[in-house]
Amino acid sequence: MSIITTTESPQSTPAPEADGTSNNTIIESMLDIEEIDKDLFRSKKLWVPMGARGVFGGNVVGQALVAATNTVSTDYSVHSLHSYFLMPGDPSTPIIYEVDRVRDGKSYCTRTVTAKQRGNNIFVCTASFQVPRPNAASHQYPMPDVPHHSTLQSQEELILAMIASPKVPDSLSDLLKLRLEEPVALDFKDTRAPTLMDIRNPEVRTEQMFWIKCKGDLGDALALHQCVVAYGSDHNLLNTVPLAHGTGWFARHGANPQIMMMASLDHSMWFHCPFRADEWMLYVCETPRSGCDRGLAFGRIYKEDGTLAVTVAQEGVVRMRPAKPKANKPKL
């Protein structure tokens, strides 16, 4: 990867070992960038999720944070980032990340990253780094009481079970098979253990919670784990908004509102303490408001021991077609 680059940098990691013990996970390949000039980086791999309009937003956020981190001394650690998605990313063209060294101070330093394709700005991110102060006073929201990840099936296991079920329509089964073929870099375990009914006719709710971790083992560099969570934090967060309207991507049309378009507009993160992205973490997603074809969602990512490690906020375009009204049966 490039904290993680193909050339020397302030936070470079060793090249992959012959036994594949480093730099070998799907997530690392998704975040890998190359340094082509001072403060100028180029993407190597871009992923478009099934049905998406462009490159996965987490792919861009994660690579932008990698670029910023590679210009910062190892004395500092990222504590927040604020970003805007300006245009969909085109997977056929590498993304160029240009880093502006806004400020270097004794306790904090700031970097702004502009992502470009064909001369157009597609994404902009400002990240702030701090010299850690782990013994300062702290408080947090407690972690919700949810089933332990060891008692839950993985997303892949649930999908395989649904594909094998005779109750699943062929059209949905074909979509689920395509989903299994995607190079998803993370493992998910929904705390509700969703059934076919949950997918086809979701319960109206403003919250969802799932366990999440990257596939494979990472090294010990905290910067790498932070970039991995930046990538993963874009997974499913905005999907909380249509749940508040009783719908989802696989909801039965007619009985539920139909999602017409979803796209991230902005993405902010606050990193509160060290963590490992290759260990299970609980992602609590909530949506307080939607309207004007936009939806707002907040996320809290907890370590397994209950420590709140990361907070996330995102607004996105969420366009839905209203459910078809039920036909009135004639009275006899």
mmCIF file of C-alpha atoms in Angstrom:
data_model
loop_
_atom_site.group_PDB
_atom_site.id
_atom_site.type_symbol
_atom_site.label_atom_id
_atom_site.label_comp_id
_atom_site.label_asym_id
_atom_site.label_seq_id
_atom_site.Cartn_x
_atom_site.Cartn_y
_atom_site.Cartn_z
ATOM 1 C CA MET A 1 0.000 0.000 0.000
ATOM 2 C CA SER A 2 1.495 3.440 0.155
ATOM 3 C CA ILE A 3 1.777 4.701 3.547
ATOM 4 C CA ILE A 4 1.985 3.092 0.929
ATOM 5 C CA THR A 5 3.637 4.376 -2.197
ATOM 6 C CA THR A 6 6.107 3.108 -4.775
ATOM 7 C CA THR A 7 8.686 5.700 -3.697
ATOM 8 C CA GLU A 8 10.084 6.864 -0.371
ATOM 9 C CA SER A 9 7.741 8.943 1.805
ATOM 10 C CA PRO A 10 7.547 10.092 5.443
ATOM 11 C CA GLN A 11 5.322 7.131 6.382
ATOM 12 C CA SER A 12 6.278 4.471 3.830
ATOM 13 C CA THR A 13 5.818 0.794 4.721
ATOM 14 C CA PRO A 14 7.946 -2.133 3.612
ATOM 15 C CA ALA A 15 7.371 -3.809 0.260
ATOM 16 C CA PRO A 16 5.309 -7.039 0.301
ATOM 17 C CA GLU A 17 7.080 -10.057 1.733
ATOM 18 C CA ALA A 18 7.386 -13.264 -0.282
ATOM 19 C CA ASP A 19 5.011 -15.015 2.116
ATOM 20 C CA GLY A 20 2.374 -12.311 1.618
ATOM 21 C CA THR A 21 2.404 -11.132 5.222
ATOM 22 C CA SER A 22 2.061 -7.462 4.247
ATOM 23 C CA ASN A 23 0.559 -5.428 1.427
ATOM 24 C CA ASN A 24 -1.508 -8.384 0.266
ATOM 25 C CA THR A 25 -5.102 -7.686 1.251
ATOM 26 C CA ILE A 26 -7.899 -6.520 -1.041
ATOM 27 C CA ILE A 27 -8.199 -3.299 0.930
ATOM 28 C CA GLU A 28 -4.510 -2.496 0.534
ATOM 29 C CA SER A 29 -4.760 -2.894 -3.236
ATOM 30 C CA MET A 30 -7.788 -0.590 -3.234
ATOM 31 C CA LEU A 31 -5.850 2.086 -1.349
ATOM 32 C CA ASP A 32 -2.557 1.728 -3.213
ATOM 33 C CA ILE A 33 -1.299 4.892 -4.931
ATOM 34 C CA GLU A 34 1.980 5.892 -6.546
ATOM 35 C CA GLU A 35 3.943 9.096 -6.031
ATOM 36 C CA ILE A 36 4.605 10.728 -9.425
ATOM 37 C CA ASP A 37 6.053 14.015 -8.152
ATOM 38 C CA LYS A 38 6.354 15.886 -4.876
ATOM 39 C CA ASP A 39 2.878 16.038 -3.275
ATOM 40 C CA LEU A 40 1.367 14.471 -6.403
ATOM 41 C CA PHE A 41 -0.044 10.939 -6.393
ATOM 42 C CA ARG A 42 -1.893 8.675 -8.836
ATOM 43 C CA SER A 43 -4.411 5.913 -8.138
ATOM 44 C CA LYS A 44 -3.689 2.345 -9.182
ATOM 45 C CA LYS A 45 -7.049 0.634 -8.661
ATOM 46 C CA LEU A 46 -10.580 2.015 -8.670
ATOM 47 C CA TRP A 47 -13.759 0.091 -7.881
ATOM 48 C CA VAL A 48 -17.318 0.746 -9.028
ATOM 49 C CA PRO A 49 -19.900 -1.080 -6.879
ATOM 50 C CA MET A 50 -22.777 -2.845 -8.603
ATOM 51 C CA GLY A 51 -25.326 -0.269 -9.776
ATOM 52 C CA ALA A 52 -23.198 2.751 -8.816
ATOM 53 C CA ARG A 53 -22.768 5.862 -10.992
ATOM 54 C CA GLY A 54 -19.019 6.054 -10.478
ATOM 55 C CA VAL A 55 -16.047 5.038 -8.358
ATOM 56 C CA PHE A 56 -16.890 3.978 -4.787
ATOM 57 C CA GLY A 57 -16.695 7.056 -2.576
ATOM 58 C CA GLY A 58 -14.752 5.248 0.139
ATOM 59 C CA ASN A 59 -12.142 4.344 -2.476
ATOM 60 C CA VAL A 60 -11.549 8.052 -3.129
ATOM 61 C CA VAL A 61 -11.682 9.112 0.547
ATOM 62 C CA GLY A 62 -9.237 6.377 1.525
ATOM 63 C CA GLN A 63 -6.756 7.136 -1.257
ATOM 64 C CA ALA A 64 -6.941 10.875 -0.536
ATOM 65 C CA LEU A 65 -6.108 10.205 3.113
ATOM 66 C CA VAL A 66 -3.218 7.984 2.027
ATOM 67 C CA ALA A 67 -1.891 10.840 -0.112
ATOM 68 C CA ALA A 68 -2.206 13.358 2.719
ATOM 69 C CA THR A 69 -0.642 11.001 5.255
ATOM 70 C CA ASN A 70 2.374 10.445 3.030
ATOM 71 C CA THR A 71 3.268 14.145 3.355
ATOM 72 C CA VAL A 72 3.065 14.214 7.152
ATOM 73 C CA SER A 73 5.676 13.252 9.744
ATOM 74 C CA THR A 74 5.040 10.084 11.732
ATOM 75 C CA ASP A 75 4.883 12.295 14.844
ATOM 76 C CA TYR A 76 1.341 13.206 13.781
ATOM 77 C CA SER A 77 -1.833 11.150 13.443
ATOM 78 C CA VAL A 78 -4.996 12.131 11.574
ATOM 79 C CA HIS A 79 -7.787 13.286 13.907
ATOM 80 C CA SER A 80 -10.351 14.593 11.403
ATOM 81 C CA LEU A 81 -11.174 14.989 7.736
ATOM 82 C CA HIS A 82 -13.885 16.869 5.870
ATOM 83 C CA SER A 83 -14.556 16.189 2.213
ATOM 84 C CA TYR A 84 -16.885 16.930 -0.700
ATOM 85 C CA PHE A 85 -17.679 14.750 -3.707
ATOM 86 C CA LEU A 86 -17.887 17.101 -6.698
ATOM 87 C CA MET A 87 -18.260 14.684 -9.644
ATOM 88 C CA PRO A 88 -18.526 10.900 -10.059
ATOM 89 C CA GLY A 89 -15.143 9.232 -10.489
ATOM 90 C CA ASP A 90 -14.483 7.506 -13.821
ATOM 91 C CA PRO A 91 -12.905 4.053 -13.262
ATOM 92 C CA SER A 92 -11.312 4.071 -16.737
ATOM 93 C CA THR A 93 -9.013 6.993 -15.850
ATOM 94 C CA PRO A 94 -6.546 7.187 -12.933
ATOM 95 C CA ILE A 95 -7.292 9.793 -10.285
ATOM 96 C CA ILE A 96 -4.577 12.355 -9.596
ATOM 97 C CA TYR A 97 -4.317 13.492 -5.971
ATOM 98 C CA GLU A 98 -2.652 16.861 -5.418
ATOM 99 C CA VAL A 99 -1.693 17.632 -1.815
ATOM 100 C CA ASP A 100 -1.455 21.176 -0.496
ATOM 101 C CA ARG A 101 0.634 21.472 2.693
ATOM 102 C CA VAL A 102 -1.603 24.099 4.270
ATOM 103 C CA ARG A 103 0.092 24.294 7.668
ATOM 104 C CA ASP A 104 2.706 22.586 9.817
ATOM 105 C CA GLY A 105 2.515 23.464 13.506
ATOM 106 C CA LYS A 106 3.956 22.036 16.715
ATOM 107 C CA SER A 107 0.761 20.214 17.704
ATOM 108 C CA TYR A 108 -1.313 20.193 14.508
ATOM 109 C CA CYS A 109 -0.750 20.160 10.772
ATOM 110 C CA THR A 110 -3.241 20.449 7.915
ATOM 111 C CA ARG A 111 -3.383 19.060 4.386
ATOM 112 C CA THR A 112 -5.870 19.678 1.583
ATOM 113 C CA VAL A 113 -6.144 17.057 -1.147
ATOM 114 C CA THR A 114 -7.758 17.762 -4.513
ATOM 115 C CA ALA A 115 -8.622 14.740 -6.659
ATOM 116 C CA LYS A 116 -8.679 15.323 -10.407
ATOM 117 C CA GLN A 117 -9.553 13.482 -13.604
ATOM 118 C CA ARG A 118 -9.020 14.937 -17.083
ATOM 119 C CA GLY A 119 -8.352 18.356 -15.558
ATOM 120 C CA ASN A 120 -11.622 18.401 -13.571
ATOM 121 C CA ASN A 121 -11.832 18.497 -9.790
ATOM 122 C CA ILE A 122 -13.923 15.503 -8.691
ATOM 123 C CA PHE A 123 -13.260 15.534 -4.934
ATOM 124 C CA VAL A 124 -11.689 17.772 -2.295
ATOM 125 C CA CYS A 125 -10.673 16.853 1.245
ATOM 126 C CA THR A 126 -9.055 18.688 4.134
ATOM 127 C CA ALA A 127 -7.446 16.523 6.811
ATOM 128 C CA SER A 128 -6.034 17.657 10.145
ATOM 129 C CA PHE A 129 -3.288 15.772 11.996
ATOM 130 C CA GLN A 130 -2.302 16.041 15.660
ATOM 131 C CA VAL A 131 0.560 14.939 17.848
ATOM 132 C CA PRO A 132 -1.359 12.380 19.971
ATOM 133 C CA ARG A 133 -2.183 13.111 23.632
ATOM 134 C CA PRO A 134 -3.577 9.775 24.858
ATOM 135 C CA ASN A 135 -3.752 10.675 28.573
ATOM 136 C CA ALA A 136 -6.050 13.703 28.188
ATOM 137 C CA ALA A 137 -9.498 13.703 29.829
ATOM 138 C CA SER A 138 -12.174 11.980 27.731
ATOM 139 C CA HIS A 139 -15.813 10.852 27.631
ATOM 140 C CA GLN A 140 -17.993 9.050 25.080
ATOM 141 C CA TYR A 141 -21.402 7.657 24.229
ATOM 142 C CA PRO A 142 -21.632 4.027 25.425
ATOM 143 C CA MET A 143 -21.671 1.242 22.855
ATOM 144 C CA PRO A 144 -25.155 -0.234 22.281
ATOM 145 C CA ASP A 145 -25.872 -3.730 23.561
ATOM 146 C CA VAL A 146 -25.946 -5.931 20.446
ATOM 147 C CA PRO A 147 -25.330 -9.604 19.632
ATOM 148 C CA HIS A 148 -21.641 -10.511 19.579
ATOM 149 C CA HIS A 149 -20.155 -10.953 16.112
ATOM 150 C CA SER A 150 -19.232 -14.571 16.900
ATOM 151 C CA THR A 151 -22.955 -15.428 17.059
ATOM 152 C CA LEU A 152 -23.816 -13.874 13.687
ATOM 153 C CA GLN A 153 -23.504 -15.023 10.088
ATOM 154 C CA SER A 154 -21.376 -13.039 7.669
ATOM 155 C CA GLN A 155 -22.964 -11.154 4.800
ATOM 156 C CA GLU A 156 -21.579 -13.730 2.366
ATOM 157 C CA GLU A 157 -23.090 -16.602 4.384
ATOM 158 C CA LEU A 158 -26.498 -14.906 4.437
ATOM 159 C CA ILE A 159 -26.367 -14.259 0.695
ATOM 160 C CA LEU A 160 -25.421 -17.885 -0.057
ATOM 161 C CA ALA A 161 -28.313 -19.103 2.096
ATOM 162 C CA MET A 162 -30.751 -16.839 0.255
ATOM 163 C CA ILE A 163 -29.485 -17.960 -3.154
ATOM 164 C CA ALA A 164 -30.050 -21.564 -2.111
ATOM 165 C CA SER A 165 -33.579 -20.864 -0.875
ATOM 166 C CA PRO A 166 -36.450 -21.819 -3.221
ATOM 167 C CA LYS A 167 -38.373 -18.805 -1.900
ATOM 168 C CA VAL A 168 -35.965 -16.342 -3.497
ATOM 169 C CA PRO A 169 -37.075 -15.170 -6.982
ATOM 170 C CA ASP A 170 -34.620 -15.837 -9.816
ATOM 171 C CA SER A 171 -34.274 -12.106 -10.481
ATOM 172 C CA LEU A 172 -33.128 -11.446 -6.914
ATOM 173 C CA SER A 173 -30.951 -14.551 -6.874
ATOM 174 C CA ASP A 174 -29.102 -13.333 -9.974
ATOM 175 C CA LEU A 175 -28.432 -9.966 -8.305
ATOM 176 C CA LEU A 176 -27.154 -11.663 -5.161
ATOM 177 C CA LYS A 177 -24.790 -13.826 -7.229
ATOM 178 C CA LEU A 178 -23.372 -10.686 -8.849
ATOM 179 C CA ARG A 179 -22.943 -9.202 -5.390
ATOM 180 C CA LEU A 180 -20.841 -12.190 -4.311
ATOM 181 C CA GLU A 181 -18.509 -11.696 -7.292
ATOM 182 C CA GLU A 182 -17.631 -8.134 -6.305
ATOM 183 C CA PRO A 183 -14.161 -7.487 -4.798
ATOM 184 C CA VAL A 184 -15.561 -6.358 -1.450
ATOM 185 C CA ALA A 185 -12.625 -5.640 0.855
ATOM 186 C CA LEU A 186 -14.567 -5.878 4.112
ATOM 187 C CA ASP A 187 -16.489 -8.416 6.163
ATOM 188 C CA PHE A 188 -19.926 -7.424 7.494
ATOM 189 C CA LYS A 189 -22.227 -8.970 10.087
ATOM 190 C CA ASP A 190 -25.627 -7.344 10.518
ATOM 191 C CA THR A 191 -26.736 -7.373 14.157
ATOM 192 C CA ARG A 192 -30.335 -8.082 13.094
ATOM 193 C CA ALA A 193 -29.516 -11.192 11.026
ATOM 194 C CA PRO A 194 -31.804 -10.058 8.163
ATOM 195 C CA THR A 195 -34.218 -12.458 6.484
ATOM 196 C CA LEU A 196 -35.594 -12.414 2.946
ATOM 197 C CA MET A 197 -38.629 -10.530 4.269
ATOM 198 C CA ASP A 198 -36.339 -7.866 5.770
ATOM 199 C CA ILE A 199 -34.681 -7.325 2.393
ATOM 200 C CA ARG A 200 -37.866 -7.336 0.297
ATOM 201 C CA ASN A 201 -40.024 -5.388 2.739
ATOM 202 C CA PRO A 202 -37.775 -3.504 5.214
ATOM 203 C CA GLU A 203 -39.121 -2.349 8.543
ATOM 204 C CA VAL A 204 -39.270 1.439 8.894
ATOM 205 C CA ARG A 205 -36.398 2.423 11.164
ATOM 206 C CA THR A 206 -33.819 5.196 11.445
ATOM 207 C CA GLU A 207 -30.900 3.081 12.658
ATOM 208 C CA GLN A 208 -28.885 0.061 11.573
ATOM 209 C CA MET A 209 -25.894 -1.594 13.227
ATOM 210 C CA PHE A 210 -23.382 -4.066 11.895
ATOM 211 C CA TRP A 211 -19.969 -5.453 12.755
ATOM 212 C CA ILE A 212 -17.252 -4.625 10.253
ATOM 213 C CA LYS A 213 -13.590 -5.439 9.655
ATOM 214 C CA CYS A 214 -11.255 -5.699 6.679
ATOM 215 C CA LYS A 215 -10.498 -9.067 5.123
ATOM 216 C CA GLY A 216 -7.003 -10.309 5.919
ATOM 217 C CA ASP A 217 -4.414 -9.109 8.409
ATOM 218 C CA LEU A 218 -2.780 -5.695 8.362
ATOM 219 C CA GLY A 219 0.492 -4.572 9.863
ATOM 220 C CA ASP A 220 0.785 -2.436 12.973
ATOM 221 C CA ALA A 221 0.998 1.023 11.357
ATOM 222 C CA LEU A 222 -1.920 3.038 12.773
ATOM 223 C CA ALA A 223 -1.983 5.246 9.658
ATOM 224 C CA LEU A 224 -2.844 2.226 7.518
ATOM 225 C CA HIS A 225 -5.726 1.216 9.816
ATOM 226 C CA GLN A 226 -7.067 4.788 9.715
ATOM 227 C CA CYS A 227 -7.047 4.819 5.900
ATOM 228 C CA VAL A 228 -8.798 1.437 5.837
ATOM 229 C CA VAL A 229 -11.592 2.695 8.098
ATOM 230 C CA ALA A 230 -11.864 5.865 5.972
ATOM 231 C CA TYR A 231 -12.488 3.537 3.012
ATOM 232 C CA GLY A 232 -14.927 1.323 4.905
ATOM 233 C CA SER A 233 -16.889 4.131 6.564
ATOM 234 C CA ASP A 234 -18.645 4.888 3.263
ATOM 235 C CA HIS A 235 -20.129 1.382 3.136
ATOM 236 C CA ASN A 236 -23.865 1.298 3.967
ATOM 237 C CA LEU A 237 -23.960 4.584 5.901
ATOM 238 C CA LEU A 238 -26.195 6.436 3.435
ATOM 239 C CA ASN A 239 -28.318 3.282 3.031
ATOM 240 C CA THR A 240 -29.731 4.109 6.477
ATOM 241 C CA VAL A 241 -31.779 6.930 4.905
ATOM 242 C CA PRO A 242 -34.072 4.794 2.691
ATOM 243 C CA LEU A 243 -34.631 2.447 5.641
ATOM 244 C CA ALA A 244 -36.420 5.350 7.343
ATOM 245 C CA HIS A 245 -38.893 5.174 4.429
ATOM 246 C CA GLY A 246 -39.269 1.389 4.528
ATOM 247 C CA THR A 247 -37.209 0.657 1.455
ATOM 248 C CA GLY A 248 -33.818 -0.536 0.233
ATOM 249 C CA TRP A 249 -32.072 -1.538 -2.974
ATOM 250 C CA PHE A 250 -33.756 -4.966 -3.040
ATOM 251 C CA ALA A 251 -37.168 -3.859 -1.776
ATOM 252 C CA ARG A 252 -40.246 -5.133 -3.602
ATOM 253 C CA HIS A 253 -41.363 -2.490 -6.064
ATOM 254 C CA GLY A 254 -44.889 -1.187 -5.694
ATOM 255 C CA ALA A 255 -45.210 -1.994 -2.017
ATOM 256 C CA ASN A 256 -42.283 0.272 -1.064
ATOM 257 C CA PRO A 257 -40.824 3.557 -2.265
ATOM 258 C CA GLN A 258 -38.299 2.883 -5.018
ATOM 259 C CA ILE A 259 -34.747 4.193 -4.828
ATOM 260 C CA MET A 260 -34.000 6.088 -8.024
ATOM 261 C CA MET A 261 -30.575 7.482 -7.180
ATOM 262 C CA MET A 262 -28.168 7.700 -4.271
ATOM 263 C CA ALA A 263 -24.800 9.480 -4.230
ATOM 264 C CA SER A 264 -22.582 10.912 -1.505
ATOM 265 C CA LEU A 265 -22.271 14.705 -1.349
ATOM 266 C CA ASP A 266 -19.885 15.071 1.573
ATOM 267 C CA HIS A 267 -18.122 12.909 4.142
ATOM 268 C CA SER A 268 -16.575 13.862 7.477
ATOM 269 C CA MET A 269 -14.716 11.753 10.037
ATOM 270 C CA TRP A 270 -13.236 12.204 13.508
ATOM 271 C CA PHE A 271 -10.627 9.724 14.747
ATOM 272 C CA HIS A 272 -10.687 9.546 18.549
ATOM 273 C CA CYS A 273 -8.131 6.863 19.464
ATOM 274 C CA PRO A 274 -5.959 4.075 18.027
ATOM 275 C CA PHE A 275 -7.719 0.951 16.714
ATOM 276 C CA ARG A 276 -7.202 -2.003 14.401
ATOM 277 C CA ALA A 277 -9.256 -2.223 11.207
ATOM 278 C CA ASP A 278 -8.516 -5.960 10.916
ATOM 279 C CA GLU A 279 -10.441 -6.624 14.131
ATOM 280 C CA TRP A 280 -14.234 -6.525 14.490
ATOM 281 C CA MET A 281 -15.703 -3.069 15.144
ATOM 282 C CA LEU A 282 -19.354 -2.101 15.586
ATOM 283 C CA TYR A 283 -20.691 0.474 13.104
ATOM 284 C CA VAL A 284 -23.805 2.254 14.429
ATOM 285 C CA CYS A 285 -25.563 4.230 11.666
ATOM 286 C CA GLU A 286 -28.405 6.707 12.267
ATOM 287 C CA THR A 287 -30.370 9.132 10.102
ATOM 288 C CA PRO A 288 -32.038 12.125 11.798
ATOM 289 C CA ARG A 289 -33.445 13.839 8.684
ATOM 290 C CA SER A 290 -34.133 13.607 4.975
ATOM 291 C CA GLY A 291 -35.809 15.987 2.537
ATOM 292 C CA CYS A 292 -35.252 17.943 -0.681
ATOM 293 C CA ASP A 293 -33.858 14.740 -2.260
ATOM 294 C CA ARG A 294 -31.082 14.677 0.358
ATOM 295 C CA GLY A 295 -30.479 12.516 3.404
ATOM 296 C CA LEU A 296 -28.230 12.962 6.429
ATOM 297 C CA ALA A 297 -26.588 10.094 8.309
ATOM 298 C CA PHE A 298 -24.267 9.825 11.307
ATOM 299 C CA GLY A 299 -22.081 6.881 12.229
ATOM 300 C CA ARG A 300 -20.231 5.757 15.344
ATOM 301 C CA ILE A 301 -17.572 3.066 15.084
ATOM 302 C CA TYR A 302 -16.741 1.219 18.312
ATOM 303 C CA LYS A 303 -13.914 -1.135 19.148
ATOM 304 C CA GLU A 304 -15.017 -4.514 20.453
ATOM 305 C CA ASP A 305 -14.196 -3.441 24.026
ATOM 306 C CA GLY A 306 -16.770 -0.619 23.755
ATOM 307 C CA THR A 307 -14.374 2.263 23.073
ATOM 308 C CA LEU A 308 -15.741 4.815 20.614
ATOM 309 C CA ALA A 309 -12.946 5.021 18.031
ATOM 310 C CA VAL A 310 -14.400 6.965 15.070
ATOM 311 C CA THR A 311 -17.369 9.246 14.394
ATOM 312 C CA VAL A 312 -18.688 9.783 10.851
ATOM 313 C CA ALA A 313 -21.145 12.188 9.201
ATOM 314 C CA GLN A 314 -22.401 12.109 5.634
ATOM 315 C CA GLU A 315 -25.029 13.803 3.490
ATOM 316 C CA GLY A 316 -26.027 12.451 0.125
ATOM 317 C CA VAL A 317 -28.484 12.657 -2.722
ATOM 318 C CA VAL A 318 -31.346 10.228 -2.019
ATOM 319 C CA ARG A 319 -34.057 10.281 -4.687
ATOM 320 C CA MET A 320 -36.994 7.951 -4.225
ATOM 321 C CA ARG A 321 -40.165 7.304 -6.202
ATOM 322 C CA PRO A 322 -43.195 7.073 -3.886
ATOM 323 C CA ALA A 323 -44.819 3.701 -3.387
ATOM 324 C CA LYS A 324 -47.768 2.978 -5.615
ATOM 325 C CA PRO A 325 -51.057 3.475 -3.779
ATOM 326 C CA LYS A 326 -52.987 0.322 -3.054
ATOM 327 C CA ALA A 327 -55.966 -0.213 -5.334
ATOM 328 C CA ASN A 328 -59.290 -0.067 -3.504
ATOM 329 C CA LYS A 329 -61.237 -3.266 -3.844
ATOM 330 C CA PRO A 330 -64.883 -2.715 -4.862
ATOM 331 C CA LYS A 331 -67.316 -3.305 -2.032
ATOM 332 C CA LEU A 332 -70.068 -5.828 -2.620
#
